[in-house]
Amino acid sequence: MSFSYQIKSYNEYKEAYKKSVEDPEGFWADVAQNFYWRRKWDTVLKWNFKEPRVEWFAGGKLNITENCLDRHLEKLGDKPAIIWESNDPEEKPRVITYTRLHKRVCQFAQVLRNNGVKKGDRVCIYMGMIPELAYAVLACARIGAIHSVIFGGFSAQSIADRLEDAQAEFIITCDGAHRGAKEIPLKSVIDDALIGNKVVKRVIVYTRTRTPVSMLKGRDVWWEDEMRIVSEGLDVPQGINFGEVEIMDAEDPLFILYTSGSTGKPKGVVHTSGGYMVWTNYTFINVFQYQPGQIHFCTADIGWITGHSYILYGPLSAGATSLMFEGIPTWPDAGRFWDIIDKYKVNILYTAPTAIRSLMGFGLDPLKGKDLSSLKVLGTVGEPINEEAWHWYDEHIGKKKCPIVDTWWQTETGGTLISNLAGITPAKPSWATLPMPGVQPILVDESGKEVTEKDDQGMLKGNLCIKAPWPSILRTTYGDHERCRTNYFATYPDLYFTGDGALKNEEGFYRITGRVDDVLNVSGHRIGTAEVENAINMHAGVVESAVVGYPHDIKGQGIYAYVIFSGRHVDPELTKKDILATVTRIIGAIAKPDKIQFVSGLPKTRSGKIMRRILRKIAEGEISNLGDISTLLDPGVVDEIKNGKI
Ligand code: PRX
């Protein structure tokens, strides 16, 4: 495959950008015609941000899996679609060609049909990083079921909340998952999540770890048994052709992915088929400057948006080889990524700054003897990258020969919005740089007015919004459209608000400075402070808590919790562990505070609002300059908190 819409020079980028703003419909129609549509669209774009309502390629009909699989079979059938590397370096890798992937997806799609899954049904997927996870996701897409993948680190309670919100009737899981030296008992977590659940009809369980599991009669079935029925040609209802796809409207939902916001409850971000396909493919090809035959290694988990867009849909729709890794970067040792790159001759490495910082901490020994010369392009995602980590990545991994793309985007944006294009547009350490064609950023002040005044370094600084829709903007939050409107489209009229702050320099480059709302970014994962507070407050004896972020050398941000505890402390250290256990149970280990400080009160205004600004400063260690605290109800509490800082 060659890509007529791949930008080849800085000038071409400028031209593409200009056209995308002046004539978005013409621009995206040109790109979209490179895909396989069962019926062409009637209109390219209809939108207003008031409701909000966004429709791309309305009237168009397609199935995204025909674009990711079927259309490659003739020319790329024997080429690996997925190369899978086990958690265990001794276990044999699995190489899944496009032909095989197509076959497995069709078979599993039939399994889903046999189990009663229909178009529009929600299917929750809770699995480790194994090829069957890819089959499950794509099989849902093939029959028009809406997948909702939940990251393996979330607790039973989190899963229960998501199942309830999505009213999911089907679950696909594994007995367990391997992650480094740990084994996560996925099915047992699902069993806990299902206590009291009356909606889920079927749980399909794949065997990975041979962890003992309880299988409930009438509800739970084995993946392997169900696949055997299909592969032996049994039980395929009359009239259904094997591999038949559900023809979807461009605007039919493709998936739900839950993500944290500033309220206590995660939101189910909804993406649709047509626009999401076009955008993930377009950004994959242009940002990474993908060349046919290259091997792309995105280290994210498919439980996050990065895995959806740049392990599965983006690379597969481009006919690329996507490397899928089950394990973690530091197991069995901190050279694991480098071993994998050497072993498979990886060309594109896409990872998170937190992973780079953590590997940097092991020094250069793990790199010894590893041949990284196959690498052509490096990428980062998920959080701002500090200059030190950027230079280390550039020098020791890219050997100063590989462009680094710093891709800024969000679960809600579906794919990259601001990034340099590898080797085509300029890079600048810790700057995401320029918007993709079709993306119109604007920086506004608190009142929503465009920022026009530069600071003494010639920079504009403000809250980052986007003026017009790109093809993979979220369409709604599942089951609650009003929530989508108030969260993203009501802060500033007629703008999509990202929740991030940014700088813009004289060259027009953007630098993302981090969230301006009460959302933390811990190791590149989004966690709402209110969510963590709710979880802490569930612990018997906790009266109130306030959670803020603080700079953390490896995680980017750490979680600092101030807790008022009225219970009896047998031992304060034990109480802290109890609180951590509570958070792990309610949300999952990823949300555990790094620091807990017991306090007798929280700094509140006379109207009862917690002054987080003060708590943030104390957590950051900026104790001497707390600003005006005279409006506090009890200024004395500040001294106590300062003295007790951990
Ligand atoms: O704050 C931004 C940060 O991650 C947030 C989005 O998180 P999530 O929806 O989990 O998606 C992460 C993977 C796309 C953003 O609001 N973020 C993401 N990429 C960058 C970033 N911050 C700075 N630079 C980036 N490249």
XYZ file of C-alpha atoms and ligand atoms in Angstrom:
672
model
C 0.000 0.000 0.000
C 1.225 3.474 -0.677
C -0.521 6.438 0.790
C -1.376 9.369 -1.458
C -2.231 11.383 1.628
C 1.141 10.956 3.309
C 2.732 14.378 3.784
C 6.298 14.373 2.469
C 7.691 17.831 3.267
C 7.208 20.821 5.544
C 5.714 22.697 2.603
C 3.271 19.917 1.911
C 2.269 20.049 5.570
C 1.597 23.779 5.298
C -0.459 23.288 2.153
C -2.414 20.400 3.653
C -3.067 22.397 6.798
C -4.281 25.409 4.847
C -6.615 23.339 2.704
C -7.957 21.451 5.742
C -9.019 24.731 7.338
C -10.320 26.450 4.214
C -12.141 23.450 2.800
C -12.442 20.754 5.467
C -15.075 18.848 3.513
C -13.002 18.667 0.358
C -9.888 17.802 2.316
C -11.398 14.920 4.291
C -13.361 13.595 1.320
C -10.031 13.239 -0.497
C -8.571 11.268 2.390
C -11.679 9.165 3.064
C -11.962 7.939 -0.511
C -8.865 5.818 0.110
C -10.872 3.482 2.329
C -13.319 0.728 1.549
C -16.888 1.958 1.879
C -19.929 -0.215 1.211
C -21.766 2.992 0.366
C -20.326 6.443 -0.128
C -21.318 9.192 2.308
C -23.919 11.824 1.474
C -22.327 14.669 3.418
C -18.789 14.942 4.713
C -19.507 17.021 7.810
C -22.451 18.382 9.753
C -21.860 19.921 13.118
C -22.653 22.318 15.890
C -20.886 22.478 19.236
C -23.991 23.767 21.035
C -25.823 20.463 21.408
C -23.108 19.169 20.561
C -23.765 17.240 17.344
C -21.010 16.110 15.026
C -21.494 13.820 12.037
C -18.721 12.812 9.686
C -19.398 10.980 6.449
C -23.129 10.760 7.220
C -24.921 8.251 5.042
C -21.676 6.374 4.437
C -21.674 2.647 5.161
C -18.693 0.542 6.096
C -17.223 -1.947 8.463
C -13.938 -0.877 10.006
C -12.671 -4.473 10.092
C -12.999 -4.765 6.311
C -10.603 -1.835 6.196
C -8.275 -3.363 8.785
C -8.373 -6.926 7.437
C -10.238 -7.937 4.282
C -8.848 -5.267 2.010
C -5.274 -6.313 2.817
C -5.753 -10.035 2.186
C -4.869 -10.114 -1.470
C -1.535 -8.282 -1.274
C -0.570 -8.571 2.385
C -2.246 -11.826 3.387
C 1.017 -13.535 4.339
C 2.436 -10.542 6.089
C 2.356 -10.385 9.903
C -0.459 -8.167 11.166
C 0.427 -8.824 14.796
C 3.642 -10.103 16.271
C 3.093 -11.085 19.854
C 5.828 -11.207 22.485
C 4.979 -13.024 25.684
C 5.584 -11.748 29.179
C 7.933 -14.727 29.484
C 10.977 -14.168 27.252
C 11.340 -17.938 26.893
C 7.848 -18.459 25.497
C 7.563 -18.762 21.732
C 6.404 -15.563 20.006
C 3.213 -15.719 17.978
C 3.144 -14.306 14.475
C -0.352 -13.671 13.179
C -0.560 -12.925 9.473
C -3.363 -10.829 8.020
C -4.944 -14.002 6.651
C -4.874 -15.685 10.042
C -6.068 -12.604 11.888
C -8.968 -12.309 9.474
C -9.883 -15.949 10.011
C -9.707 -15.753 13.801
C -11.723 -12.536 13.908
C -14.405 -14.062 11.671
C -14.496 -17.186 13.821
C -14.776 -15.271 17.043
C -17.376 -12.974 15.509
C -19.397 -16.115 14.883
C -18.847 -17.198 18.492
C -20.275 -13.883 19.613
C -23.273 -14.312 17.330
C -23.818 -17.854 18.595
C -23.872 -16.458 22.105
C -26.568 -13.960 21.242
C -24.500 -10.796 20.720
C -26.152 -8.416 18.255
C -25.402 -5.070 16.670
C -25.413 -2.289 19.266
C -24.966 -4.633 22.261
C -22.261 -3.595 24.706
C -19.476 -6.113 25.262
C -17.044 -5.575 28.104
C -13.544 -6.909 27.451
C -11.237 -7.493 30.416
C -8.177 -9.401 29.235
C -4.399 -9.326 29.310
C -2.312 -8.270 26.312
C -2.657 -11.418 24.205
C -3.685 -11.807 20.548
C -7.121 -13.039 21.667
C -7.758 -9.534 23.016
C -7.248 -8.194 19.496
C -9.540 -10.915 18.098
C -12.209 -10.028 20.652
C -12.091 -6.289 19.928
C -12.161 -6.735 16.157
C -14.845 -9.420 16.319
C -17.109 -6.995 18.178
C -16.456 -4.375 15.496
C -17.158 -6.964 12.811
C -20.685 -7.651 14.059
C -21.413 -4.084 15.140
C -21.302 -4.763 18.873
C -19.894 -1.890 20.935
C -16.713 -2.903 22.721
C -15.756 -1.449 26.044
C -12.267 -2.557 27.017
C -11.360 -2.213 30.678
C -7.704 -2.055 31.682
C -6.588 -5.098 33.706
C -5.515 -2.881 36.631
C -9.056 -1.790 37.513
C -10.834 -3.336 40.487
C -14.059 -5.329 40.617
C -15.912 -2.268 41.876
C -14.702 -0.174 38.918
C -15.771 -2.896 36.520
C -19.166 -3.170 38.215
C -19.686 0.588 37.808
C -18.754 0.463 34.124
C -20.930 -2.595 33.443
C -23.833 -0.821 35.067
C -23.268 2.426 33.169
C -22.987 0.649 29.816
C -25.700 -1.915 30.646
C -23.359 -4.510 29.170
C -24.793 -8.000 28.726
C -21.600 -9.740 27.631
C -18.077 -10.072 29.002
C -14.956 -11.509 27.437
C -12.139 -12.249 29.848
C -9.287 -14.641 30.685
C -8.649 -16.890 33.639
C -5.708 -14.630 34.430
C -3.036 -12.363 33.002
C 0.744 -12.340 33.309
C 2.356 -9.010 34.109
C 6.002 -9.266 35.061
C 6.310 -11.591 38.034
C 2.648 -11.106 38.899
C -0.398 -13.046 37.899
C -3.684 -11.148 37.873
C -6.749 -13.345 38.449
C -8.976 -11.620 35.896
C -11.924 -14.028 35.973
C -12.072 -13.906 39.735
C -12.178 -10.082 39.602
C -15.021 -10.368 37.078
C -16.852 -12.781 39.397
C -16.642 -10.192 42.183
C -17.837 -7.469 39.805
C -20.844 -9.612 38.902
C -22.148 -10.147 42.427
C -25.660 -8.748 42.313
C -25.451 -7.974 38.575
C -28.622 -9.047 36.793
C -27.784 -7.760 33.321
C -24.792 -9.849 32.197
C -25.943 -12.959 30.354
C -22.708 -14.481 29.170
C -19.025 -14.517 30.166
C -16.561 -15.993 27.671
C -13.295 -17.073 29.293
C -9.992 -17.661 27.500
C -7.340 -19.812 29.188
C -4.030 -18.030 29.574
C -2.570 -18.624 33.037
C -4.325 -21.823 34.116
C -5.405 -20.067 37.275
C -8.304 -22.023 38.799
C -11.600 -20.285 38.085
C -15.208 -20.877 38.992
C -17.417 -21.316 35.937
C -21.063 -20.623 36.567
C -23.478 -22.913 34.752
C -25.631 -21.086 32.224
C -23.509 -17.940 32.316
C -19.839 -18.797 31.828
C -18.410 -20.587 28.801
C -14.865 -21.348 27.635
C -13.496 -19.466 24.633
C -11.787 -22.626 23.365
C -15.002 -24.695 23.414
C -16.939 -21.992 21.619
C -14.224 -21.560 18.985
C -14.119 -25.302 18.386
C -17.829 -25.329 17.643
C -17.312 -22.660 14.985
C -14.055 -23.942 13.504
C -15.506 -27.429 13.110
C -18.334 -25.849 11.183
C -20.975 -26.771 13.714
C -23.731 -24.549 14.900
C -23.479 -21.765 12.345
C -27.120 -20.810 11.848
C -28.554 -21.306 8.402
C -28.448 -18.256 6.217
C -25.373 -16.709 7.810
C -22.252 -16.661 5.711
C -19.093 -17.288 7.612
C -17.224 -14.021 8.086
C -20.236 -11.902 7.209
C -19.828 -8.353 8.385
C -22.413 -6.042 9.811
C -22.673 -3.035 7.543
C -22.428 -0.016 9.803
C -23.419 3.591 9.382
C -20.398 5.869 9.576
C -21.926 7.324 12.732
C -22.802 4.042 14.447
C -20.897 3.692 17.724
C -17.736 1.601 17.505
C -16.681 1.600 21.140
C -16.995 3.081 24.587
C -13.901 3.782 26.622
C -14.210 4.987 30.192
C -11.978 7.812 31.343
C -11.684 10.023 34.393
C -12.829 13.597 34.622
C -13.093 16.132 37.368
C -16.218 14.556 38.837
C -16.210 11.358 40.876
C -17.620 9.137 38.139
C -15.707 8.038 35.003
C -17.311 8.923 31.681
C -17.959 6.520 28.824
C -16.423 8.287 25.842
C -18.130 7.153 22.627
C -16.354 6.944 19.260
C -18.025 6.065 15.967
C -16.873 4.034 12.961
C -16.126 6.262 9.966
C -14.393 9.306 11.409
C -12.394 7.296 13.927
C -11.118 5.004 11.184
C -10.049 7.884 8.954
C -8.361 9.781 11.767
C -6.415 6.906 13.362
C -5.175 5.835 9.947
C -4.307 9.359 8.796
C -2.425 10.237 11.969
C -0.628 6.874 12.096
C 0.664 7.280 8.561
C 1.590 10.932 8.883
C 2.860 11.349 12.426
C 5.099 8.266 12.360
C 5.739 8.572 8.612
C 4.966 4.875 8.377
C 6.582 3.111 5.420
C 5.155 -0.173 4.122
C 6.870 -3.162 5.697
C 7.817 -1.422 8.912
C 7.291 -2.910 12.359
C 5.504 -0.647 14.782
C 5.835 -1.170 18.539
C 3.380 0.767 20.664
C 3.979 -0.184 24.288
C 0.589 0.936 25.616
C -2.049 -1.437 26.901
C -5.149 -1.935 24.728
C -7.136 -0.985 27.826
C -6.232 2.641 27.069
C -7.043 4.748 24.029
C -3.414 4.640 22.825
C -3.679 0.875 22.433
C -7.023 1.099 20.621
C -5.767 3.669 18.128
C -2.092 2.809 17.648
C -1.815 -0.926 18.322
C -5.031 -1.910 16.583
C -7.052 0.378 14.358
C -4.385 2.806 13.032
C -1.650 0.295 12.153
C -4.008 -2.455 10.958
C -5.965 -0.134 8.683
C -2.592 0.824 7.170
C -1.562 -2.813 6.658
C 1.328 -2.445 9.107
C 2.849 -5.017 11.436
C 1.921 -4.170 14.985
C 3.996 -5.578 17.804
C 1.993 -6.493 20.863
C 3.811 -7.068 24.157
C 2.209 -8.840 27.075
C 4.681 -7.829 29.767
C 6.258 -4.800 31.396
C 9.469 -2.875 30.536
C 11.340 -3.910 33.671
C 10.778 -7.651 33.702
C 12.754 -9.879 33.853
C 15.090 -6.889 33.683
C 15.184 -3.282 32.524
C 16.499 -4.281 29.090
C 13.249 -5.864 27.964
C 12.185 -3.165 25.468
C 15.674 -3.138 23.973
C 15.674 -6.941 23.658
C 12.357 -6.795 21.839
C 13.546 -4.067 19.464
C 16.678 -6.058 18.690
C 14.813 -9.377 18.329
C 12.137 -8.153 15.902
C 14.047 -5.296 14.269
C 11.425 -2.789 15.347
C 11.261 0.411 13.258
C 8.904 2.629 15.238
C 8.847 2.784 19.030
C 5.951 4.615 20.668
C 5.973 4.814 24.463
C 5.227 7.031 27.463
C 7.616 9.504 29.105
C 7.106 7.693 32.410
C 8.559 4.501 30.896
C 11.529 6.447 29.519
C 12.203 8.073 32.904
C 11.927 4.792 34.703
C 14.336 3.056 32.271
C 16.736 6.005 32.430
C 17.028 5.284 36.137
C 18.666 1.920 35.361
C 21.566 3.590 33.557
C 23.074 2.344 30.311
C 23.918 -1.226 31.319
C 20.597 -2.690 30.128
C 21.377 -1.282 26.661
C 24.716 -3.072 26.337
C 24.886 -5.476 23.409
C 21.419 -4.528 22.146
C 21.254 -3.604 18.488
C 18.763 -0.766 18.116
C 19.850 0.216 14.617
C 16.511 -0.835 13.079
C 14.773 2.091 14.784
C 13.713 4.905 12.495
C 11.153 6.880 14.490
C 10.503 7.358 18.200
C 7.346 8.677 19.785
C 5.972 9.722 23.140
C 2.429 10.068 24.420
C 0.340 10.573 27.510
C 2.062 13.348 29.431
C 4.533 16.164 28.978
C 8.071 14.906 28.409
C 10.785 16.717 30.336
C 13.861 17.768 28.393
C 16.208 15.428 30.247
C 14.142 12.385 29.300
C 13.768 13.674 25.731
C 17.558 13.964 25.315
C 18.181 10.555 26.847
C 15.651 8.998 24.444
C 17.243 10.856 21.534
C 20.833 10.009 22.424
C 20.706 6.481 23.798
C 17.730 4.966 22.003
C 17.513 6.899 18.738
C 21.328 7.421 18.602
C 20.508 10.925 17.405
C 19.286 9.502 14.114
C 15.582 9.094 14.828
C 13.100 11.930 14.887
C 11.022 11.973 18.083
C 7.334 12.772 17.789
C 5.676 14.213 20.877
C 2.015 13.396 20.302
C -0.577 15.285 22.292
C -4.090 13.903 22.410
C -6.794 12.461 24.653
C -9.253 9.599 24.980
C -11.872 12.043 23.736
C -9.907 13.051 20.636
C -9.529 9.444 19.385
C -6.093 10.133 17.913
C -3.238 12.622 17.849
C -4.185 16.295 17.453
C -0.899 18.118 17.993
C 2.463 16.620 17.063
C 5.421 17.066 14.806
C 5.529 14.722 11.799
C 8.612 12.505 12.016
C 11.448 14.019 10.030
C 9.046 16.289 8.119
C 8.143 19.118 10.480
C 10.546 20.442 13.124
C 10.818 18.842 16.560
C 11.445 20.768 19.754
C 12.159 18.956 23.025
C 9.104 18.962 25.300
C 6.948 20.701 22.691
C 4.130 18.901 20.884
C 4.628 21.604 18.202
C 2.091 21.882 15.357
C -1.559 20.883 14.936
C -2.446 18.092 12.537
C -4.340 19.134 9.410
C -7.945 19.707 10.409
C -7.127 20.738 13.967
C -7.675 24.364 14.915
C -6.362 25.067 18.421
C -7.049 28.295 20.256
C -5.782 29.516 23.628
C -8.332 31.316 25.798
C -8.319 32.970 29.206
C -10.670 32.091 32.071
C -13.453 34.169 30.530
C -13.129 32.428 27.174
C -11.493 35.327 25.388
C -8.718 34.452 22.953
C -5.331 35.191 24.501
C -3.446 37.674 22.360
C -1.000 39.204 24.781
C 2.458 37.659 24.760
C 4.574 37.301 27.871
C 8.144 38.626 28.021
C 9.421 35.541 26.202
C 7.028 36.143 23.334
C 4.685 33.347 24.377
C 0.939 33.094 24.587
C -0.390 31.173 27.552
C -3.930 29.925 28.063
C -6.446 27.135 28.226
C -6.318 24.912 25.184
C -9.522 24.647 23.140
C -10.289 23.453 19.617
C -12.493 25.502 17.324
C -13.933 22.931 14.937
C -14.440 19.163 14.819
C -11.894 16.713 13.434
C -13.156 13.284 12.282
C -12.560 11.387 15.548
C -13.849 13.845 18.129
C -15.980 12.095 20.783
C -19.662 12.060 19.864
C -21.184 11.673 23.303
C -20.667 10.234 26.755
C -22.575 6.988 26.923
C -26.109 7.312 28.220
C -25.723 10.958 29.200
C -25.310 13.424 26.367
C -25.793 16.389 28.658
C -22.702 15.340 30.551
C -20.732 15.457 27.316
C -22.026 18.956 26.654
C -21.287 20.349 30.106
C -17.883 18.680 30.334
C -16.437 19.653 27.008
C -18.599 22.196 25.206
C -20.102 24.455 27.862
C -17.061 25.961 29.584
C -16.432 28.142 26.547
C -19.270 28.616 24.033
C -18.673 27.030 20.633
C -15.343 25.534 21.614
C -14.219 22.048 22.600
C -12.329 22.476 25.890
C -9.494 20.005 26.423
C -8.898 20.574 30.136
C -5.224 21.250 29.362
C -3.186 24.432 29.606
C -0.707 25.303 26.856
C 1.890 27.754 25.648
C 2.257 28.901 22.059
C 5.535 30.358 20.829
C 6.292 32.699 17.965
C 6.714 29.825 15.512
C 3.160 28.716 16.304
C 4.345 25.645 18.249
C 2.310 24.390 21.199
C 3.684 23.144 24.475
C 1.209 21.375 26.723
C 1.744 22.379 30.341
C -0.695 19.926 31.953
C -4.251 19.766 33.225
C -5.931 22.876 34.495
C -8.835 20.945 36.027
C -8.868 18.510 38.941
C -7.507 15.665 36.909
C -4.143 14.057 37.651
C -1.832 12.404 35.184
C -0.023 9.628 37.003
C 2.383 7.631 34.842
C 0.444 8.830 31.809
C -2.855 7.600 33.280
C -5.696 9.939 33.958
C -7.150 9.911 37.443
C -9.676 12.360 38.852
C -8.919 13.777 42.299
C -12.620 13.520 43.193
C -12.591 9.821 42.322
C -9.640 9.177 44.646
C -11.221 11.278 47.404
C -14.482 9.325 47.120
C -12.541 6.086 47.447
C -10.558 7.296 50.486
C -13.752 8.547 52.107
C -15.232 5.056 51.855
C -12.777 3.916 54.534
C -14.489 3.686 57.927
C -13.007 6.365 60.153
C -12.175 8.819 57.361
C -14.139 12.037 57.792
C -12.916 13.963 54.800
C -10.006 14.041 52.393
C -8.441 16.244 49.760
C -6.253 14.908 46.975
C -3.775 16.895 44.894
C -0.934 16.106 42.520
C 2.747 16.821 43.094
C 5.769 16.484 40.809
C 7.131 12.937 40.819
C 10.460 12.057 39.197
C 9.230 8.963 37.413
C 5.438 9.084 37.378
C 5.304 12.727 36.282
C 2.700 13.364 38.946
C 2.269 11.607 42.263
C -0.890 11.521 44.383
C -0.816 13.373 47.720
C -3.774 12.831 50.048
C -4.637 14.935 53.095
C -6.925 12.902 55.321
C -9.007 13.780 58.371
C -9.340 10.580 60.348
C -11.614 10.241 63.327
C -11.205 6.542 63.893
C -8.861 4.974 66.405
C -5.276 4.676 65.137
C -3.741 1.508 66.502
C -0.804 2.456 64.359
C -0.995 5.349 61.851
C 1.183 3.439 59.358
C -1.279 0.561 59.439
C -4.171 2.985 58.927
C -2.409 4.325 55.852
C -2.117 0.798 54.494
C -5.812 0.244 55.225
C -6.641 3.376 53.250
C -4.482 2.192 50.353
C -6.247 -1.170 50.452
C -9.584 0.665 50.286
C -8.531 2.702 47.239
C -7.227 -0.460 45.564
C -10.562 -2.144 46.171
C -12.693 0.770 44.996
C -10.666 1.902 41.948
C -7.550 -0.216 41.496
C -3.877 -0.082 42.428
C -3.176 2.659 39.853
C -5.039 5.188 42.004
C -3.172 4.519 45.271
C -1.876 7.738 46.854
C 1.914 7.976 47.070
C 1.681 10.030 50.240
C -0.953 10.273 52.942
C -0.821 12.991 55.574
C -3.246 12.928 58.493
C -4.538 16.399 59.338
C -7.054 17.737 61.828
C -8.668 20.127 59.335
C -8.500 21.264 55.720
C -8.007 24.868 54.590
C -11.489 26.058 53.655
C -12.988 29.362 52.674
C -15.867 30.747 54.725
C -18.245 29.238 52.206
C -16.746 25.788 52.860
C -14.726 25.360 49.690
C -11.374 23.571 50.051
C -8.509 25.835 48.954
C -6.700 23.268 46.833
C -4.209 25.852 45.660
C -2.704 25.900 49.159
C -2.678 22.131 49.474
C -1.033 21.834 46.068
C 1.698 24.270 47.027
C 2.414 22.451 50.276
C 2.542 19.098 48.453
C 4.917 20.635 45.914
C 7.122 21.807 48.782
C 6.548 25.512 48.109
C 5.883 26.197 51.738
C 7.165 29.743 52.065
C 4.996 31.310 49.390
C 1.399 30.291 49.937
C -0.182 33.546 48.823
C -3.136 35.129 50.555
C -4.600 32.877 53.244
C -6.566 35.557 55.059
C -9.879 34.438 53.540
C -9.612 31.068 55.240
C -12.049 30.066 57.914
C -9.210 28.835 60.104
C -5.787 30.019 58.885
C -4.172 28.140 61.774
C -4.760 24.820 60.056
C -2.235 25.789 57.379
C 0.665 25.834 59.853
C -0.289 22.454 61.157
C -0.403 21.039 57.615
C 2.937 22.664 56.728
C 4.601 21.222 59.808
C 3.276 17.755 59.119
C 4.313 17.669 55.429
C 5.729 14.372 54.296
O -3.057 16.254 29.879
C -2.939 15.685 28.601
C -2.058 14.468 28.668
O -2.921 13.359 28.817
C -4.287 13.783 28.823
C -5.144 12.779 28.131
O -5.146 11.582 28.840
P -5.818 10.284 28.242
O -7.204 10.601 27.806
O -5.668 9.204 29.254
O -5.013 9.954 26.953
C -3.662 9.681 27.039
C -3.147 9.165 25.721
C -3.500 9.979 24.544
C -4.259 15.117 28.131
O -5.377 15.905 28.478
N -1.229 14.286 27.467
C -1.404 13.388 26.485
N -0.408 13.475 25.588
C 0.405 14.463 25.982
C -0.122 14.994 27.179
N 0.474 16.029 27.803
C 1.581 16.545 27.267
N 2.148 16.097 26.133
C 1.603 15.059 25.456
N 2.184 14.603 24.352
